[in-house]
Structure formats: structure tokens, C-alpha cells
N, CA, C and O atoms as a MOPAC input file, in Angstrom:
PM7 MOZYME 1SCF
protein

 N     -9.85600 1   -16.78100 1    -0.28700 1
 C    -10.63100 1   -15.90600 1    -1.15400 1
 C    -11.03800 1   -14.63400 1    -0.40300 1
 O    -10.99200 1   -13.53400 1    -0.95500 1
 N    -11.43400 1   -14.79900 1     0.85300 1
 C    -11.83500 1   -13.63400 1     1.64500 1
 C    -10.66100 1   -12.68300 1     1.86600 1
 O    -10.82400 1   -11.46400 1     1.81400 1
 N     -9.49300 1   -13.23800 1     2.11000 1
 C     -8.29700 1   -12.40200 1     2.31000 1
 C     -7.97500 1   -11.61400 1     1.04400 1
 O     -7.58700 1   -10.44900 1     1.12200 1
 N     -8.13200 1   -12.23300 1    -0.10700 1
 C     -7.87300 1   -11.53300 1    -1.36800 1
 C     -8.87700 1   -10.40400 1    -1.58700 1
 O     -8.51500 1    -9.32500 1    -2.05400 1
 N    -10.14000 1   -10.65900 1    -1.24600 1
 C    -11.14900 1    -9.60200 1    -1.37500 1
 C    -10.81500 1    -8.43100 1    -0.44800 1
 O    -10.95100 1    -7.26800 1    -0.82700 1
 N    -10.37500 1    -8.75500 1     0.77700 1
 C    -10.00200 1    -7.71300 1     1.72300 1
 C     -8.80200 1    -6.92200 1     1.20600 1
 O     -8.79400 1    -5.69300 1     1.26400 1
 N     -7.79300 1    -7.62800 1     0.70300 1
 C     -6.61500 1    -6.95900 1     0.16000 1
 C     -6.99100 1    -6.00700 1    -0.96400 1
 O     -6.56300 1    -4.85300 1    -0.96500 1
 N     -7.78000 1    -6.47300 1    -1.91600 1
 C     -8.17400 1    -5.62600 1    -3.04500 1
 C     -9.01400 1    -4.44000 1    -2.57400 1
 O     -8.87800 1    -3.33100 1    -3.09100 1
 N     -9.86200 1    -4.67600 1    -1.61300 1
 C    -10.68600 1    -3.60000 1    -1.07600 1
 C     -9.83200 1    -2.52700 1    -0.42000 1
 O    -10.05200 1    -1.33500 1    -0.63500 1
 N     -8.86200 1    -2.94600 1     0.37500 1
 C     -7.98200 1    -1.99000 1     1.04500 1
 C     -7.10800 1    -1.26500 1     0.03100 1
 O     -6.92000 1    -0.05300 1     0.13400 1
 N     -6.57500 1    -1.98500 1    -0.94300 1
 C     -5.76100 1    -1.33500 1    -1.97800 1
 C     -6.56800 1    -0.29900 1    -2.74300 1
 O     -6.03700 1     0.74400 1    -3.12600 1
 N     -7.83800 1    -0.57400 1    -2.96600 1
 C     -8.68500 1     0.39700 1    -3.67000 1
 C     -8.91100 1     1.66100 1    -2.85700 1
 O     -9.23600 1     2.70800 1    -3.41600 1
 N     -8.74100 1     1.57200 1    -1.53400 1
 C     -8.87000 1     2.76100 1    -0.69000 1
 C     -7.67300 1     3.70200 1    -0.83300 1
 O     -7.77500 1     4.88800 1    -0.51900 1
 N     -6.54400 1     3.18000 1    -1.30400 1
 C     -5.33600 1     3.99500 1    -1.44400 1
 C     -5.39100 1     4.80800 1    -2.73100 1
 O     -5.95000 1     4.36700 1    -3.73400 1
 N     -4.80300 1     6.00100 1    -2.69000 1
 C     -4.72300 1     6.76500 1    -3.93000 1
 C     -3.70600 1     6.09200 1    -4.85800 1
 O     -2.92900 1     5.24400 1    -4.42100 1
 N     -3.71500 1     6.46400 1    -6.10300 1
 C     -2.91000 1     5.77700 1    -7.11800 1
 C     -1.42100 1     5.74600 1    -6.77800 1
 O     -0.78100 1     4.70300 1    -6.91300 1
 N     -0.86900 1     6.86400 1    -6.34200 1
 C      0.57100 1     6.91900 1    -6.04800 1
 C      0.93200 1     6.00500 1    -4.89100 1
 O      1.95200 1     5.31700 1    -4.94000 1
 N      0.11600 1     5.98800 1    -3.85900 1
 C      0.39600 1     5.12800 1    -2.70200 1
 C      0.22200 1     3.65900 1    -3.06000 1
 O      1.03200 1     2.81700 1    -2.67400 1
 N     -0.83400 1     3.36200 1    -3.79600 1
 C     -1.07500 1     1.97000 1    -4.19800 1
 C      0.08200 1     1.45600 1    -5.05700 1
 O      0.55500 1     0.33500 1    -4.87100 1
 N      0.52500 1     2.28200 1    -5.98600 1
 C      1.60500 1     1.90800 1    -6.89700 1
 C      2.87200 1     1.51100 1    -6.13400 1
 O      3.43600 1     0.44300 1    -6.37100 1
 N      3.30700 1     2.36100 1    -5.23300 1
 C      4.53800 1     2.08700 1    -4.50400 1
 C      4.34200 1     0.94500 1    -3.50500 1
 O      5.26300 1     0.15900 1    -3.28300 1
 N      3.17400 1     0.84600 1    -2.90900 1
 C      2.89700 1    -0.23500 1    -1.96500 1
 C      2.95000 1    -1.58700 1    -2.66000 1
 O      3.56000 1    -2.52900 1    -2.15200 1
 N      2.32200 1    -1.68100 1    -3.80100 1
 C      2.31000 1    -2.94700 1    -4.54800 1
 C      3.71900 1    -3.33500 1    -4.97300 1
 O      4.10900 1    -4.49400 1    -4.83100 1
 N      4.47900 1    -2.39100 1    -5.48800 1
 C      5.84400 1    -2.71000 1    -5.91900 1
 C      6.70800 1    -3.17100 1    -4.75300 1
 O      7.49100 1    -4.11100 1    -4.88500 1
 N      6.56300 1    -2.51000 1    -3.61700 1
 C      7.40200 1    -2.81700 1    -2.46400 1
 C      6.93500 1    -4.06300 1    -1.71600 1
 O      7.71500 1    -4.98900 1    -1.49700 1
 N      5.67700 1    -4.08300 1    -1.33100 1
 C      5.17200 1    -5.12900 1    -0.44500 1
 C      4.73300 1    -6.39700 1    -1.17300 1
 O      4.96200 1    -7.50200 1    -0.68100 1
 N      4.12200 1    -6.25300 1    -2.30800 1
 C      3.59400 1    -7.43600 1    -3.00300 1
 C      4.56800 1    -7.99100 1    -4.03100 1
 O      4.75100 1    -9.20500 1    -4.13000 1
 N      5.19700 1    -7.09500 1    -4.80100 1
 C      6.13800 1    -7.55800 1    -5.81100 1
 C      7.55100 1    -7.70900 1    -5.27000 1
 O      8.40900 1    -8.30500 1    -5.92100 1
 N      7.79500 1    -7.16800 1    -4.07700 1
 C      9.09200 1    -7.28000 1    -3.40300 1
 C     10.25600 1    -6.73300 1    -4.23600 1
 O     11.35500 1    -7.28800 1    -4.22400 1
 N      9.99800 1    -5.63900 1    -4.95700 1
 C     11.06000 1    -5.01900 1    -5.74700 1
 C     12.01400 1    -4.28000 1    -4.82500 1
 O     11.58700 1    -3.72200 1    -3.81400 1
 N     13.28700 1    -4.26600 1    -5.15200 1
 C     14.24900 1    -3.47600 1    -4.38000 1
 C     13.91600 1    -1.98700 1    -4.50300 1
 O     13.42900 1    -1.53400 1    -5.53900 1
 N     14.17900 1    -1.24400 1    -3.44800 1
 C     13.84200 1     0.17600 1    -3.43000 1
 C     14.54800 1     0.94500 1    -4.55000 1
 O     13.98900 1     1.89800 1    -5.09200 1
 N     15.75500 1     0.54300 1    -4.89500 1
 C     16.47900 1     1.19800 1    -5.99400 1
 C     15.68800 1     1.03800 1    -7.29900 1
 O     15.59100 1     1.97900 1    -8.08600 1
 N     15.13300 1    -0.13900 1    -7.52100 1
 C     14.34500 1    -0.37400 1    -8.73400 1
 C     13.04700 1     0.43200 1    -8.71800 1
 O     12.64000 1     0.99000 1    -9.73700 1
 N     12.40700 1     0.48700 1    -7.55700 1
 C     11.17100 1     1.26400 1    -7.44000 1
 C     11.45300 1     2.73200 1    -7.75900 1
 O     10.71700 1     3.36400 1    -8.51800 1
 N     12.51200 1     3.25900 1    -7.18000 1
 C     12.87600 1     4.65100 1    -7.43900 1
 C     13.11700 1     4.88800 1    -8.92700 1
 O     12.65200 1     5.88100 1    -9.48600 1
 N     13.84000 1     3.97600 1    -9.56000 1
 C     14.12600 1     4.12200 1   -10.99600 1
 C     12.83600 1     4.07600 1   -11.81700 1
 O     12.64700 1     4.88300 1   -12.72800 1
 N     11.95500 1     3.13700 1   -11.49500 1
 C     10.69600 1     3.02000 1   -12.23500 1
 C      9.81800 1     4.26100 1   -12.08900 1
 O      9.11400 1     4.65500 1   -13.01900 1
 N      9.87500 1     4.86400 1   -10.90900 1
 C      9.05300 1     6.04600 1   -10.65500 1
 C      9.74700 1     7.35200 1   -11.03200 1
 O      9.12500 1     8.41400 1   -11.03300 1
 N     11.03400 1     7.26900 1   -11.35200 1
 C     11.78300 1     8.46400 1   -11.72500 1
 C     12.02600 1     9.39500 1   -10.55000 1
 O     12.03400 1    10.61600 1   -10.70700 1
 N     12.22600 1     8.81300 1    -9.36500 1
 C     12.47900 1     9.60100 1    -8.15700 1
 C     13.74100 1     9.07500 1    -7.48300 1
 O     14.23700 1     8.00500 1    -7.83400 1
 N     14.26500 1     9.83400 1    -6.50500 1
 C     15.45100 1     9.32800 1    -5.81800 1
 C     15.03700 1     8.29100 1    -4.76300 1
 O     13.86500 1     8.18700 1    -4.40200 1
 N     15.99800 1     7.55200 1    -4.29100 1
 C     15.72300 1     6.43400 1    -3.37800 1
 C     15.09900 1     6.92700 1    -2.07600 1
 O     14.18900 1     6.28500 1    -1.55100 1
 N     15.57000 1     8.05400 1    -1.54700 1
 C     14.99300 1     8.58000 1    -0.31100 1
 C     13.51800 1     8.91800 1    -0.48400 1
 O     12.71600 1     8.67700 1     0.41900 1
 N     13.16300 1     9.46000 1    -1.60900 1
 C     11.75600 1     9.76400 1    -1.88300 1
 C     10.94300 1     8.47900 1    -1.98400 1
 O      9.79700 1     8.43300 1    -1.53500 1
 N     11.52300 1     7.44400 1    -2.56600 1
 C     10.83700 1     6.15600 1    -2.67200 1
 C     10.58200 1     5.57200 1    -1.28800 1
 O      9.49000 1     5.07500 1    -1.01100 1
 N     11.59200 1     5.63300 1    -0.41700 1
 C     11.40700 1     5.14600 1     0.95100 1
 C     10.30000 1     5.93000 1     1.66800 1
 O      9.48500 1     5.35200 1     2.38700 1
 N     10.28500 1     7.23300 1     1.46700 1
 C      9.26100 1     8.06500 1     2.09900 1
 C      7.87300 1     7.69100 1     1.59600 1
 O      6.92800 1     7.59800 1     2.37900 1
 N      7.75100 1     7.47700 1     0.29500 1
 C      6.44600 1     7.09300 1    -0.26400 1
 C      5.98900 1     5.74900 1     0.27900 1
 O      4.81200 1     5.57000 1     0.59100 1
 N      6.90900 1     4.81100 1     0.39200 1
 C      6.54300 1     3.49400 1     0.91700 1
 C      6.08400 1     3.61300 1     2.36700 1
 O      5.10700 1     2.98000 1     2.76700 1
 N      6.78600 1     4.42000 1     3.14900 1
 C      6.40500 1     4.60000 1     4.55200 1
 C      4.99000 1     5.16500 1     4.65300 1
 O      4.17700 1     4.66400 1     5.42900 1
 N      4.69800 1     6.18600 1     3.88600 1
 C      3.36900 1     6.80000 1     3.89800 1
 C      2.32700 1     5.80700 1     3.37000 1
 O      1.21700 1     5.73400 1     3.89600 1
 N      2.68000 1     5.05400 1     2.34700 1
 C      1.75600 1     4.06700 1     1.78300 1
 C      1.44600 1     2.96600 1     2.79600 1
 O      0.29800 1     2.53500 1     2.91000 1
 N      2.44500 1     2.51600 1     3.51900 1
 C      2.21500 1     1.49400 1     4.55900 1
 C      1.27800 1     2.00900 1     5.63800 1
 O      0.38200 1     1.29500 1     6.08800 1
 N      1.49100 1     3.25300 1     6.05000 1
 C      0.62100 1     3.85000 1     7.06700 1
 C     -0.81300 1     3.94900 1     6.55800 1
 O     -1.75600 1     3.63800 1     7.28600 1
 N     -0.97500 1     4.37500 1     5.32800 1
 C     -2.31000 1     4.49300 1     4.73700 1
 C     -2.95800 1     3.11700 1     4.61500 1
 O     -4.15700 1     2.97100 1     4.85400 1
 N     -2.16600 1     2.10600 1     4.24400 1
 C     -2.68400 1     0.75400 1     4.12500 1
 C     -3.17100 1     0.26000 1     5.49000 1
 O     -4.26000 1    -0.30300 1     5.59800 1
 N     -2.37000 1     0.47100 1     6.51500 1
 C     -2.74200 1     0.03900 1     7.86900 1
 C     -4.02300 1     0.72300 1     8.34100 1
 O     -4.88400 1     0.08000 1     8.94200 1
 N     -4.15200 1     2.02000 1     8.07400 1
 C     -5.37200 1     2.74000 1     8.46100 1
 C     -6.58400 1     2.19500 1     7.71600 1
 O     -7.64200 1     1.98600 1     8.30900 1
 N     -6.42600 1     1.96600 1     6.41600 1
 C     -7.53600 1     1.44800 1     5.61700 1
 C     -7.92700 1     0.05000 1     6.07900 1
 O     -9.11200 1    -0.27800 1     6.15100 1
 N     -6.93900 1    -0.76300 1     6.39000 1
 C     -7.21300 1    -2.11400 1     6.87800 1
 C     -7.93900 1    -2.06300 1     8.21800 1
 O     -8.89200 1    -2.81100 1     8.43600 1
 N     -7.50000 1    -1.19700 1     9.10500 1
 C     -8.15600 1    -1.05900 1    10.41200 1
 C     -9.61000 1    -0.61900 1    10.24900 1
 O    -10.49200 1    -1.11900 1    10.94800 1
 N     -9.86500 1     0.31700 1     9.32600 1
 C    -11.24000 1     0.75600 1     9.06700 1
 C    -12.09800 1    -0.40500 1     8.58200 1
 O    -13.23200 1    -0.58200 1     9.02600 1
 N    -11.54000 1    -1.19600 1     7.66000 1
 C    -12.29000 1    -2.34300 1     7.12400 1
 C    -12.61900 1    -3.34200 1     8.22400 1
 O    -13.72000 1    -3.89200 1     8.26200 1
 N    -11.67500 1    -3.57100 1     9.10500 1
 C    -11.90400 1    -4.52200 1    10.20200 1
 C    -12.97700 1    -4.01000 1    11.15700 1
 O    -13.80400 1    -4.78500 1    11.63700 1
 N    -12.96400 1    -2.71900 1    11.43000 1
 C    -13.99800 1    -2.13600 1    12.30100 1
 C    -15.36400 1    -2.25500 1    11.67000 1
 O    -16.33600 1    -2.59300 1    12.34600 1
 N    -15.44800 1    -1.97900 1    10.37800 1
 C    -16.71700 1    -2.08800 1     9.66900 1
 C    -17.18700 1    -3.53700 1     9.68600 1
 O    -18.37500 1    -3.80200 1     9.87200 1
 N    -16.27200 1    -4.46600 1     9.49400 1
 C    -16.61900 1    -5.88600 1     9.50100 1
 C    -17.15800 1    -6.33900 1    10.84200 1
 O    -18.06400 1    -7.17100 1    10.89100 1
 N    -16.62600 1    -5.81800 1    11.92300 1
 C    -17.11600 1    -6.17400 1    13.26100 1
 C    -18.49100 1    -5.59100 1    13.52600 1
 O    -19.30400 1    -6.19300 1    14.22800 1
 N    -18.75100 1    -4.42100 1    12.96300 1
 C    -20.01700 1    -3.75100 1    13.20100 1
 C    -21.16900 1    -4.41100 1    12.45100 1
 O    -22.33600 1    -4.24100 1    12.80300 1
 N    -20.82500 1    -5.16100 1    11.42100 1
 C    -21.88500 1    -5.77700 1    10.58800 1
 C    -22.40300 1    -6.99900 1    11.18800 1
 O    -23.29100 1    -7.63600 1    10.62300 1

């Protein structure tokens, strides 16, 4: 339950575009070709968005962990 709360909290830190592509790629495990088609972008752009979304997710997760240690 705690892990799910952390996941939702971190996902809420992401902007809509990053959250959308992150969820499709990492949680729903959709193929990148499908993600690109759903978003109406080319595959290279989809890969770029996922890369940026992963980085943003990692930063948000690290912030949450630091805050948790400080409490």
C-alpha cells in the first residue's frame, strides 16, 4: 500500500505529457510504436518523451525519498 501511495505521489509530480507517456511505457508496457500512434507522434519523438519522463520520474522519486528521510 505504501509503495502504491509513493507511486501515485511521484506520478502526480509529473506534468500531464510526461505522466501519459511514462504510464503507457513503464506501467502498461505498450510497445513504443503503439505509444507513438496513440499520441500522434513519430517513434523517435515517443522515445525522447519516454527518456525525459523517466528522468523526471527518477528526480521526483529521489525528492520524495529525501523528504521521507527528513521527516
